[in-house]
Short mmCIF file of C-alpha atoms in Angstrom, two decimals:
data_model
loop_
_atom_site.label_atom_id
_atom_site.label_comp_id
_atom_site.label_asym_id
_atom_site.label_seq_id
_atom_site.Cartn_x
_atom_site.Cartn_y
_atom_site.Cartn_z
CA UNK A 1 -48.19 -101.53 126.81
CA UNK A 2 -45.62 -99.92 129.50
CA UNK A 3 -43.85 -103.08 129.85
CA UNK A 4 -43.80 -104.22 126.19
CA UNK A 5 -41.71 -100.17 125.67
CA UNK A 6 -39.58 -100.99 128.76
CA UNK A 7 -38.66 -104.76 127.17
CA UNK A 8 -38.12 -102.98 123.17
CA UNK A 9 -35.88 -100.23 124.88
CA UNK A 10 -33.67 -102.87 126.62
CA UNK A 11 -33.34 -104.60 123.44
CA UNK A 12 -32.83 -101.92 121.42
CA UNK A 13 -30.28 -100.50 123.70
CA UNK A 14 -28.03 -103.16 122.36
CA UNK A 15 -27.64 -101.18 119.28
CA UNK A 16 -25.11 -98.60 120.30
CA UNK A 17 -23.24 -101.25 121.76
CA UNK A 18 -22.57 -103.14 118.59
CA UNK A 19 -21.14 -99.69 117.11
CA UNK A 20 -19.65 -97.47 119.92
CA UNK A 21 -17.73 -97.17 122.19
CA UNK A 22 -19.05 -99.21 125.49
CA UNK A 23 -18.41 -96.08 127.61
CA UNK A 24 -20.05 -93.56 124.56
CA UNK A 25 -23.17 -96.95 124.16
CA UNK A 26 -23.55 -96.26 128.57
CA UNK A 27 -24.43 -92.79 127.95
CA UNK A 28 -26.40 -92.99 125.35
CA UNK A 29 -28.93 -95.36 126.71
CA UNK A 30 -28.82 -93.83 130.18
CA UNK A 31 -29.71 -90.28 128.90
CA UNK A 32 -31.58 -91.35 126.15
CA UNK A 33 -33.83 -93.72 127.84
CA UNK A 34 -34.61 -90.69 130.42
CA UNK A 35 -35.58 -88.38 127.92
CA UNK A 36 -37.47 -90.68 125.41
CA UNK A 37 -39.61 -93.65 127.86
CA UNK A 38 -42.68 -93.15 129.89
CA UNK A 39 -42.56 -92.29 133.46
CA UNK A 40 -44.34 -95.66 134.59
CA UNK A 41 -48.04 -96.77 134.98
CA UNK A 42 -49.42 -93.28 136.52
CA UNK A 43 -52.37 -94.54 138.60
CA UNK A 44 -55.57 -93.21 137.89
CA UNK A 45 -56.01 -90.02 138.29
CA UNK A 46 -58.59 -86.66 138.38
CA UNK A 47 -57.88 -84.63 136.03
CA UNK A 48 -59.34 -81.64 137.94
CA UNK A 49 -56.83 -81.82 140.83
CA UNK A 50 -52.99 -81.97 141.80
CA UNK A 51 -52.31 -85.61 142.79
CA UNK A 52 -50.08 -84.84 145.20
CA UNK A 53 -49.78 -88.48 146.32
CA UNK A 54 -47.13 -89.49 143.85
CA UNK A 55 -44.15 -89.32 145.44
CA UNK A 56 -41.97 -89.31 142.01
CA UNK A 57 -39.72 -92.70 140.88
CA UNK A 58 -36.60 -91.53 143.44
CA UNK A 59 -38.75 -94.06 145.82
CA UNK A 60 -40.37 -97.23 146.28
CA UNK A 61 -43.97 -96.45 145.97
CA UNK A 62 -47.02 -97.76 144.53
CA UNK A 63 -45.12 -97.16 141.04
CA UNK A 64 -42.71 -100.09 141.05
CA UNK A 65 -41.63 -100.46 136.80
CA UNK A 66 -40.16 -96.99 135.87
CA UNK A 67 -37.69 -95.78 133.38
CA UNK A 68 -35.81 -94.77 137.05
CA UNK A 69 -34.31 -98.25 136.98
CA UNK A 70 -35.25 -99.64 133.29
CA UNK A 71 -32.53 -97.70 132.02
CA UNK A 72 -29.97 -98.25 134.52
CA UNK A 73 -30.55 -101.82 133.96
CA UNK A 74 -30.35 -101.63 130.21
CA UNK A 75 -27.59 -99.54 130.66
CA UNK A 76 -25.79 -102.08 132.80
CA UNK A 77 -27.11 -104.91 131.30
CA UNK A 78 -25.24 -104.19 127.73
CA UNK A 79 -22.55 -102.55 129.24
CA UNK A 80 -21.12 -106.48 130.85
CA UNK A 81 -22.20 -108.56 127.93
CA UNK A 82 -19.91 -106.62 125.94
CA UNK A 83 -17.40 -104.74 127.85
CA UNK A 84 -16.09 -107.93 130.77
CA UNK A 85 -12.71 -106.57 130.77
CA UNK A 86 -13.96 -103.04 132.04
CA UNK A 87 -16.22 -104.91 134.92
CA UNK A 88 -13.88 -107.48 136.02
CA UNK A 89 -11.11 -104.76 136.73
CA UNK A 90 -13.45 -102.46 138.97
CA UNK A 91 -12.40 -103.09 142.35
CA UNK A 92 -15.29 -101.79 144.89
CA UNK A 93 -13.77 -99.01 147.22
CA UNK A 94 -14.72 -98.11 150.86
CA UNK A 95 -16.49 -94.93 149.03
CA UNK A 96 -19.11 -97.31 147.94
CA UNK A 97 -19.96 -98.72 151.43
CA UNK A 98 -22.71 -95.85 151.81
CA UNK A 99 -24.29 -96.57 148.66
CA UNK A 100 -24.16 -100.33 149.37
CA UNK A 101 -25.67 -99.13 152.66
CA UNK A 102 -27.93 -97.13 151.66
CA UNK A 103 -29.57 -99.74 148.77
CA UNK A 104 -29.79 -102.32 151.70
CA UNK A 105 -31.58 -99.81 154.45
CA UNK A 106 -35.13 -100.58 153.23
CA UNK A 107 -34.57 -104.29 153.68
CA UNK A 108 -33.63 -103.75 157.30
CA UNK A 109 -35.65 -100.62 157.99
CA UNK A 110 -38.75 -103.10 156.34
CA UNK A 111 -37.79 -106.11 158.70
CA UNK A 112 -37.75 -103.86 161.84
CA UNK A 113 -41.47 -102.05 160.59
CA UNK A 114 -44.96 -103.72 161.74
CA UNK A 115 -46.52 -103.25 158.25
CA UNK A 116 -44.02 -102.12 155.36
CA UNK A 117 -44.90 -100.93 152.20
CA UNK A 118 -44.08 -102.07 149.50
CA UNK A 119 -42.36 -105.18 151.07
CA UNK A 120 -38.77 -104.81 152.55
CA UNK A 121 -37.34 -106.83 149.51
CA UNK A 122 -39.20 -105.03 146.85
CA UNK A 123 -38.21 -101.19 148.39
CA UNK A 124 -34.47 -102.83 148.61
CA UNK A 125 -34.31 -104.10 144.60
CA UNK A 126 -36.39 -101.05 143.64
CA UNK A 127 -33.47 -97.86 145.62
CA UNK A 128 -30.60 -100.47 144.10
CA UNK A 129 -32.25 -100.17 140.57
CA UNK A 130 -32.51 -96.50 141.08
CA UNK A 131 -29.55 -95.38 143.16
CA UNK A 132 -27.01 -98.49 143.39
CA UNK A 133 -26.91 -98.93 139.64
CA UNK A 134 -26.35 -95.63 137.92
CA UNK A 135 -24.17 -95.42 141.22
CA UNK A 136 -22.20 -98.62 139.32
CA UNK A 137 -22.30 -96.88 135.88
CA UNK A 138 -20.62 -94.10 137.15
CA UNK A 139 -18.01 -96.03 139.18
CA UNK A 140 -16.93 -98.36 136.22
CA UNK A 141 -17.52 -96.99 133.22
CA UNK A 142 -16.34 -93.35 133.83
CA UNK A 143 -12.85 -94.45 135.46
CA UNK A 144 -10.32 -91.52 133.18
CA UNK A 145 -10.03 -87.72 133.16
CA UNK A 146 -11.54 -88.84 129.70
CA UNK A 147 -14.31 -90.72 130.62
CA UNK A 148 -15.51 -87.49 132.58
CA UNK A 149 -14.79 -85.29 130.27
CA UNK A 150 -17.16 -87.68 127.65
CA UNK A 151 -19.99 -87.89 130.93
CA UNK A 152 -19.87 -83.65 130.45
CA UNK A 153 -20.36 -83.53 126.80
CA UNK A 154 -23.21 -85.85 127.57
CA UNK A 155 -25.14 -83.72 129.49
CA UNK A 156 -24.54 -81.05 127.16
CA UNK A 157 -26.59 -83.43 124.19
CA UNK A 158 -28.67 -84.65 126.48
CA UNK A 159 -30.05 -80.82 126.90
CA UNK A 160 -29.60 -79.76 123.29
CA UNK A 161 -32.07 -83.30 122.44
CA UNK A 162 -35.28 -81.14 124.58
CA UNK A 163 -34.40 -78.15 122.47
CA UNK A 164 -37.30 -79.81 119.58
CA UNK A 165 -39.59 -79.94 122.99
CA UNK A 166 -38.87 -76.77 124.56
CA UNK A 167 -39.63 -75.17 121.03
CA UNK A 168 -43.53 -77.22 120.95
CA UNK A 169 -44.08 -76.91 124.20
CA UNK A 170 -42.91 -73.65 125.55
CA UNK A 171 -45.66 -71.73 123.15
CA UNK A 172 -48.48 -73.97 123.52
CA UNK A 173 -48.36 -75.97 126.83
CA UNK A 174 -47.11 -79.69 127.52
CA UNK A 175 -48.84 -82.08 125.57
CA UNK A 176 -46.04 -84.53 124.16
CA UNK A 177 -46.48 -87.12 126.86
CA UNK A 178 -49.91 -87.42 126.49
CA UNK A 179 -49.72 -87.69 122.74
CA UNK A 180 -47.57 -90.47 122.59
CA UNK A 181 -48.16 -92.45 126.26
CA UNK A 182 -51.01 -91.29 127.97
CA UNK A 183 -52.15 -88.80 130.32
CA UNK A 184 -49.32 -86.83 132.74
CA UNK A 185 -50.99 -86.34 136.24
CA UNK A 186 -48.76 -83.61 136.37
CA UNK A 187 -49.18 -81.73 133.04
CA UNK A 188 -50.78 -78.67 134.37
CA UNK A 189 -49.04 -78.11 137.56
CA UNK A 190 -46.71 -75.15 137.00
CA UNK A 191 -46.38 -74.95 133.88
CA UNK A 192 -47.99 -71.02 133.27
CA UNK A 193 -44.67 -69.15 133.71
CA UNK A 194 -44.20 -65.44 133.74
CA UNK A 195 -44.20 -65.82 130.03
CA UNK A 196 -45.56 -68.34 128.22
CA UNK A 197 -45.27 -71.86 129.27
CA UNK A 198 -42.69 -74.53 131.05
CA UNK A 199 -41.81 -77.70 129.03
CA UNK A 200 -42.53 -80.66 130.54
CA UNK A 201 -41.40 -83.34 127.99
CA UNK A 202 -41.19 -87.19 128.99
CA UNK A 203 -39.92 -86.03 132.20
CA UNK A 204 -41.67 -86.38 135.63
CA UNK A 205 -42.74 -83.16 136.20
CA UNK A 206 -41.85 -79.45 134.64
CA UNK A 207 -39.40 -78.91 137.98
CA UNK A 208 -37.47 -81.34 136.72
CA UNK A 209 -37.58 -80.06 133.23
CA UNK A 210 -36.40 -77.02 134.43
CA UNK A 211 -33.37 -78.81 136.61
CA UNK A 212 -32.30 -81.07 133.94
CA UNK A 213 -31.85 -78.00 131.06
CA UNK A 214 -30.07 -75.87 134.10
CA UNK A 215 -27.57 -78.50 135.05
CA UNK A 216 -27.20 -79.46 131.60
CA UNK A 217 -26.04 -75.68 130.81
CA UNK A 218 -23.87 -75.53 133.10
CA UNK A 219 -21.85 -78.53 131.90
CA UNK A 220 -22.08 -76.36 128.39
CA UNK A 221 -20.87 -73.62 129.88
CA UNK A 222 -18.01 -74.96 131.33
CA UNK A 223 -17.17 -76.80 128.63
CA UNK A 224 -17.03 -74.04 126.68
CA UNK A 225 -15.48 -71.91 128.84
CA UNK A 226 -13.25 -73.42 130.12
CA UNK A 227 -11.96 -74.40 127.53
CA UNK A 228 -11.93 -71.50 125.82
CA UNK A 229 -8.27 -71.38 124.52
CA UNK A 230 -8.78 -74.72 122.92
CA UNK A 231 -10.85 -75.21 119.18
CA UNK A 232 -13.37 -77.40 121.46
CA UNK A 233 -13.85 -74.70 123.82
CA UNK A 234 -14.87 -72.44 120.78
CA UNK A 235 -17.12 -74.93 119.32
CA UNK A 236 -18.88 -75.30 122.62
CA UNK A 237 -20.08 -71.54 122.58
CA UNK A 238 -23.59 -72.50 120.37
CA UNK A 239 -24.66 -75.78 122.46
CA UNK A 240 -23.32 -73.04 125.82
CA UNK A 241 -25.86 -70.53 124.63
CA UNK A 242 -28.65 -72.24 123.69
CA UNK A 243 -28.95 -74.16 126.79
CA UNK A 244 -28.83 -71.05 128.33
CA UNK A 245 -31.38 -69.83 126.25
CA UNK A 246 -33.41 -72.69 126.70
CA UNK A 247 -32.82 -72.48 130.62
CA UNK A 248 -34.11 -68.74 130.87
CA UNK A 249 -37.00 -69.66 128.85
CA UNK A 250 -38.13 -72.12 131.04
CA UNK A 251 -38.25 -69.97 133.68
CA UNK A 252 -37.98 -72.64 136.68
CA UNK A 253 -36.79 -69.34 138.86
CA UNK A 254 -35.06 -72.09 141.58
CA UNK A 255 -33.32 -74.26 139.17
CA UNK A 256 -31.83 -71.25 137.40
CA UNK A 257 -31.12 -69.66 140.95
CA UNK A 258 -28.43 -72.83 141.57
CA UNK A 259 -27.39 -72.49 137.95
CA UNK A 260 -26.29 -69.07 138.52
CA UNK A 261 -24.60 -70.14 142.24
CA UNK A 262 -23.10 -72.92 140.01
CA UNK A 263 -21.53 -70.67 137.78
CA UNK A 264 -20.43 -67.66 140.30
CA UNK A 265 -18.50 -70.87 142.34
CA UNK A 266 -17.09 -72.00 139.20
CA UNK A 267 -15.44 -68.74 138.05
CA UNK A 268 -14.70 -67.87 141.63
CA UNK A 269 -13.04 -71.10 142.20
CA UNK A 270 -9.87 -69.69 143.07
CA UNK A 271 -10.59 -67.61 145.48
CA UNK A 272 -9.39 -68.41 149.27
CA UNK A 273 -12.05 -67.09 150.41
CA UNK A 274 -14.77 -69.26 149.23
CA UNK A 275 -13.58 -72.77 151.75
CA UNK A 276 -14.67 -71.11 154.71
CA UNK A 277 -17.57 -69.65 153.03
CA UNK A 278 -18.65 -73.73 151.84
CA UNK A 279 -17.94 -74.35 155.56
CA UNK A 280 -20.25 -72.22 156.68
CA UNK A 281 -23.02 -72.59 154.24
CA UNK A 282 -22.38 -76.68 155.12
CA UNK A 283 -23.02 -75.42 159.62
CA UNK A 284 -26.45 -72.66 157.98
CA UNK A 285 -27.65 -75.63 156.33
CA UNK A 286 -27.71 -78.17 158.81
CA UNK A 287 -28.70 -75.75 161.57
CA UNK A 288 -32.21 -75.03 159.47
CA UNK A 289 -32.53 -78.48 158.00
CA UNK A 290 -32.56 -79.78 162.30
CA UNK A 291 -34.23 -76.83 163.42
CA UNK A 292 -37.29 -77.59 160.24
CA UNK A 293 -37.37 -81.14 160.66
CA UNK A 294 -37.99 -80.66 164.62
CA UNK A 295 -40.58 -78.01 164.47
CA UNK A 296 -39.05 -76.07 166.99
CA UNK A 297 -39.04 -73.34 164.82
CA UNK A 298 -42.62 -71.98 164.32
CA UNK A 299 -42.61 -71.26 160.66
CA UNK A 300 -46.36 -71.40 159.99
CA UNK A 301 -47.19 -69.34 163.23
CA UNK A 302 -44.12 -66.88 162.13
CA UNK A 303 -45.40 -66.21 159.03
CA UNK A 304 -49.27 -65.83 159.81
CA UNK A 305 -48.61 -63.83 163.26
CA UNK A 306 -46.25 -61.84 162.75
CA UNK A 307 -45.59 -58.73 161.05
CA UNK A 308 -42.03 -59.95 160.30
CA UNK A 309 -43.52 -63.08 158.74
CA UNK A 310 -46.24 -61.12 157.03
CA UNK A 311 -43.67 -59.17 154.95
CA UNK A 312 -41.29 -62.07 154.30
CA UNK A 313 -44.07 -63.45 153.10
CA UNK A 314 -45.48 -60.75 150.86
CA UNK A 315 -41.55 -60.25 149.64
CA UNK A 316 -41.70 -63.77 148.26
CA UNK A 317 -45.76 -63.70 146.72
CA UNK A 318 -44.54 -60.22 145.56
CA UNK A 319 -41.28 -61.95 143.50
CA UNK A 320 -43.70 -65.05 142.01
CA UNK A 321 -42.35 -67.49 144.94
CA UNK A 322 -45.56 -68.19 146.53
CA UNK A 323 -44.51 -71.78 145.71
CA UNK A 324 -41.72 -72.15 148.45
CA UNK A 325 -43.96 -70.89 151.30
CA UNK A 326 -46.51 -73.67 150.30
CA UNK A 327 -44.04 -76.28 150.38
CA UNK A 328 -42.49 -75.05 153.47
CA UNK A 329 -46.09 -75.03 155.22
CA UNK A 330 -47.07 -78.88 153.41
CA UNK A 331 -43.95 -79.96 155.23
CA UNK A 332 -45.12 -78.88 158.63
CA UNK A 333 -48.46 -80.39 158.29
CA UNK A 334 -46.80 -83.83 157.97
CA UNK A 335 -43.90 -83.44 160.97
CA UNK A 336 -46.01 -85.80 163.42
CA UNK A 337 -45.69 -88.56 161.34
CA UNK A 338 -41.49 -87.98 161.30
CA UNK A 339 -41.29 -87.14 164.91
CA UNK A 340 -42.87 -90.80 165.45
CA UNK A 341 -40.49 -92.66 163.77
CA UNK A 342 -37.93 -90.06 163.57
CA UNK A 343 -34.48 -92.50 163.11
CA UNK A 344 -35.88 -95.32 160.87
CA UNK A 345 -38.39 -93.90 159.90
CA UNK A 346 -42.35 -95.85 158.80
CA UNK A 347 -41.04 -98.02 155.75
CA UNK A 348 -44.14 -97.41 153.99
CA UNK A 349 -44.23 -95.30 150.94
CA UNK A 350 -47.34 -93.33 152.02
CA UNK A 351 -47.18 -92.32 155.51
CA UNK A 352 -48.05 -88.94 154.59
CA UNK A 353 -51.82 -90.03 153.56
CA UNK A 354 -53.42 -88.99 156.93
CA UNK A 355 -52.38 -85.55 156.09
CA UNK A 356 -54.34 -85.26 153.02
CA UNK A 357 -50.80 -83.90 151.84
CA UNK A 358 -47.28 -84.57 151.45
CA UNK A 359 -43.91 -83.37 151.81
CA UNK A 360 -42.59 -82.15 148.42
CA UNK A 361 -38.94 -82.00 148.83
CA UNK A 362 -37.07 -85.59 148.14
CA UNK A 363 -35.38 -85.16 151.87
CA UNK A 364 -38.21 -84.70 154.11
CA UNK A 365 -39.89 -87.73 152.11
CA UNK A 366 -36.91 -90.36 152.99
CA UNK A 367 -37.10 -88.84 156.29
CA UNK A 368 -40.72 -90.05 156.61
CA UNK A 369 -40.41 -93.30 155.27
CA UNK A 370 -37.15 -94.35 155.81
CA UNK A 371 -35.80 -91.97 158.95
CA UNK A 372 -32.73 -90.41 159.51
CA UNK A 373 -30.59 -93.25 158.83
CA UNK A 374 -32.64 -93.29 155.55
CA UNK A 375 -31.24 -89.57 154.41
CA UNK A 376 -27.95 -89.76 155.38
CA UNK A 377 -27.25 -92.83 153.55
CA UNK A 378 -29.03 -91.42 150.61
CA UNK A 379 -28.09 -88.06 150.45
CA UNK A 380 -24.73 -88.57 152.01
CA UNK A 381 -23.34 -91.14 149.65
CA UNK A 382 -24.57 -88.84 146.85
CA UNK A 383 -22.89 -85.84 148.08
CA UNK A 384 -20.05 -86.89 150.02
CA UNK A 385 -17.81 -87.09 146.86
CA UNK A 386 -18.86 -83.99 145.46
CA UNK A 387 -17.94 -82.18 148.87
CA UNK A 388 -14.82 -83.77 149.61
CA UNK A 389 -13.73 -82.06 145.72
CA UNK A 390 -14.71 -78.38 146.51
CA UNK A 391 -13.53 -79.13 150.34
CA UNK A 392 -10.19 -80.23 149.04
CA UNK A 393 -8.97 -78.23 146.03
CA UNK A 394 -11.58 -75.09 145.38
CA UNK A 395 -9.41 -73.03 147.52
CA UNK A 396 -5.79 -73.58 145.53
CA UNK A 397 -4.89 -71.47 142.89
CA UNK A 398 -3.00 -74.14 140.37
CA UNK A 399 -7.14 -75.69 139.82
CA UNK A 400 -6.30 -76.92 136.22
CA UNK A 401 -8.52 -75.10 133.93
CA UNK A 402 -10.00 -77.83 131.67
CA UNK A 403 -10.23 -80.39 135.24
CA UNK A 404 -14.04 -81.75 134.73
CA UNK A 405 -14.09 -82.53 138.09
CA UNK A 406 -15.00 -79.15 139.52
CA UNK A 407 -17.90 -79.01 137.66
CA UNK A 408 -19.37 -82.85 137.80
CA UNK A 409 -18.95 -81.92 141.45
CA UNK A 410 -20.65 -79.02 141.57
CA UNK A 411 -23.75 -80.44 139.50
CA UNK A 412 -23.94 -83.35 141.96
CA UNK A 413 -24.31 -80.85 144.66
CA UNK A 414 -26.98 -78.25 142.91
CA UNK A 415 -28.67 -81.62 141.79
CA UNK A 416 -28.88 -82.20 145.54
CA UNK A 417 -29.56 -79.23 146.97
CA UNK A 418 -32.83 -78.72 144.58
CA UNK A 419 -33.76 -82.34 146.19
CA UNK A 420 -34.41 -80.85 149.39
CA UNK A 421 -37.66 -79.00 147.43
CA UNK A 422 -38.29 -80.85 144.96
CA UNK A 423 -39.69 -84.83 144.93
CA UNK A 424 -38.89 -85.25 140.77
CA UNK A 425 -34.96 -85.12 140.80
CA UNK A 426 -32.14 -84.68 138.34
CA UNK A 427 -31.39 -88.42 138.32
CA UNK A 428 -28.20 -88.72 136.42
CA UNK A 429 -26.39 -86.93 139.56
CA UNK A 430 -26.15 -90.63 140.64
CA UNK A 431 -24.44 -91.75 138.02
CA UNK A 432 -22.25 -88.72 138.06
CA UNK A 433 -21.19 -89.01 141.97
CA UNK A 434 -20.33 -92.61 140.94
CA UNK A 435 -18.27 -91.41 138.55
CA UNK A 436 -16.19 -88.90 140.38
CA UNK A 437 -16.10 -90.96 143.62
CA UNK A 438 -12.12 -92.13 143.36
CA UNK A 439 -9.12 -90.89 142.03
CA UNK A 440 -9.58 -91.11 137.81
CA UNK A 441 -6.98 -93.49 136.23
CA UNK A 442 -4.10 -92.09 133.81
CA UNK A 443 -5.34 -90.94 130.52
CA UNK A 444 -3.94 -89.44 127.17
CA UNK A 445 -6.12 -86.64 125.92
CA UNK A 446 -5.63 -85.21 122.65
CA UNK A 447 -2.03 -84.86 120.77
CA UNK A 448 -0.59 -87.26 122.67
CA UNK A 449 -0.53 -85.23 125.86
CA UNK A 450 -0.58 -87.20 128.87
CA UNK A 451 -3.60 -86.08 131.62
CA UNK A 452 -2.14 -86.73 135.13
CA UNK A 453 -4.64 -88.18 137.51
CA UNK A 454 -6.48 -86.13 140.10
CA UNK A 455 -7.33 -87.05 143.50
CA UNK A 456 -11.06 -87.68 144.25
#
């Protein structure tokens, strides 16, 4: 039944195509097929237990046909039958070599590996379906200041379209997905909040429920304010503050911690101060990220031992974030396994088994199965973009107030940074670092006004 859904979606996501717009038909089908198809074929599961073996569709894994790459492809698929011109003048760009680098790496990595799995070809067609391609949606489709412009207002609908979910759900529990597909291994997990309940929708898991509406508000917000002089900017104050709304109420207390870092950068933006403060956030965050993935940091033996750790770690139970010491701990049961294989990693999908647990950040689970080499391709292509933006202009003054760059940048990066926790990830960042990887073409916007291209 999964695959007869994934083959009517791809043919009905010619539809919007015969109407709209190509770039307008791209969006459409790319959010629209994540927030309407099933996750995959879930394996069987307990129902009594968290089945923390599923790894999420970011990576090649036992769960090969997902809407991860279904839509993409759809999305693509239309987007060249009816829109040549656009694809034959894209021109690939050295920014893409990472990308390109990064969808190749589990071919190699698999070649080099005594026994990968899945096979080096499948994990290579499976990250290009899910990274490469809504990598190339972004890159040739959203080309103008425009086309970016259109990718915000996206997001924005692609939020206010959970708002019918986040009303069912947030009273009574998730249940959509298994009233319509079948059962969600991850229903349960999480979703008691401080009041009421999380939504979990057709999305992988309620964490990235809770990423997706955050995100998505912050494109509202921006859109709406800053815009604010302009009739658009005005109109944009309901979809702004329901999102917001619909953000608090899901109370995913890390997603809306970003969300608010989001915003503070955005209206600080101007301030000089704030490039050496992203430098030296950049140096914290690689000093902890080396000094975790090496272990020579005794976290676990910190915490339990100490009477330092002990009241870190009753400051975080006490605030409801018993949740990050857990993961923090799951990732130190597994660090063997990386310190093995540490540069290309196992190429198998499950090389956390042994454990009887798993890492469940999106970072330390490349590291495991694809190495080093694995997470800077991956994460680094992703981000890169979005960096070289903030690193580049967020310290000048003359930052053009209704520039969508700033923000599609910062999303990529919050999008990013909740990867390093979080296994079920805000997928359209891919599409959006595509999107603001180069300078934008020369577009008119409105009256006639011409929109002067920014550097990217």
């Amino acid at each position: 039944m999964l695959y007869a859904i994934y083959v009517l979606f791809a043919v009905i996501a010619m539809l919007p195509f015969l109407r709209l717009p190509v770039r307008t038909a791209v969006l459409i089908v790319f959010f629209g097929g994540w927030i309407l198809l099933p996750v995959g074929h879930y394996p069987p599961v307990a129902t009594d237990g968290l089945p923390w073996w599923i790894v999420g569709t970011a990576l090649p894994s036992d769960m090969l046909v997902t809407k991860a790459w279904v839509v993409a492809a759809a999305a693509l698929l239309w987007g060249v039958v009816f829109d040549r011109r656009r694809v034959s003048r894209w021109r690939p760009h050295w920014i893409d070599l990472p990308m390109a680098a990064w969808c190749l790496w589990p071919l190699v990595d698999g070649l080099i590996a005594a026994t990968p799995s899945p096979s080096p070809l499948v994990a290579c067609l499976y990250v290009t379906g899910c990274w490469g391609l809504p990598w190339l949606l972004g890159r040739i489709w959203i080309a103008t200041a425009d086309d970016r412009l259109a990718l915000l207002r996206a997001q924005v609908w692609a939020g206010l379209a959970m708002l019918p979910v986040a009303i069912m759900e947030a009273s009574v529990g998730p249940f959509l997905y298994d009233a319509i597909y079948a059962p969600h291994p991850f229903r349960t997990d999480g979703m008691e909040r401080y009041v009421g309940y999380r939504p979990l929708g057709l999305l992988e898991h309620g964490n990235q429920y809770g990423i997706w509406i955050c995100l998505n508000a912050l494109a509202a917000l921006w859109l709406a304010f800053g815009q604010a002089e302009d009739d658009r900017g005005r109109r944009g104050l309901v979809p702004a503050a329901i999102l917001t709304v619909m953000a608090v109420a899901a109370q995913s207390i890390g997603a809306l911690l970003l969300l608010v870092a989001g915003l503070v950068f955005l209206i600080l933006r101007s301030r000089a101060f704030l490039k050496p403060l992203l430098g030296g956030v950049i140096g914290i965050v690689a000093l902890v990220a080396a000094a975790h993935l090496s272990g020579i940091v005794p976290v676990q033996r910190i915490a339990r031992d100490t009477a330092f750790g002990q009241e870190v770690l009753g400051a975080v139970r006490g605030i409801g974030r018993g949740s990050f010491t857990w993961r923090i701990s799951q990732d130190t049961k597994v660090l063997p396994a990386i310190h093995a294989a540490p540069v290309q990693g196992t190429a198998q999908w499950d090389w956390f088994r042994r454990f009887g647990t798993r890492p469940w950040g999106l970072a330390m689970l490349i590291v495991g199965q694809f190495g080093l080499i694995g997470l800077l391709l991956a994460f680094g292509s992703v981000i890169a973009p979005a960096l070289a933006i903030l690193w580049r202009r967020v310290a000048y003054a003359a930052w053009a107030a209704d520039d969508e760059t700033l923000p599609l940048a910062m999303i990529v990066l919050l999008a990013m940074a909740d990867a390093t926790l979080n296994s079920f990830i805000y997928m359209p960042a891919i599409l959006i670092a595509g999107a603001i990887a180069v300078r934008p073409v020369t577009s008119t916007r409105g009256r006639g006004r011409p929109r002067r291209s920014q550097s990217g």
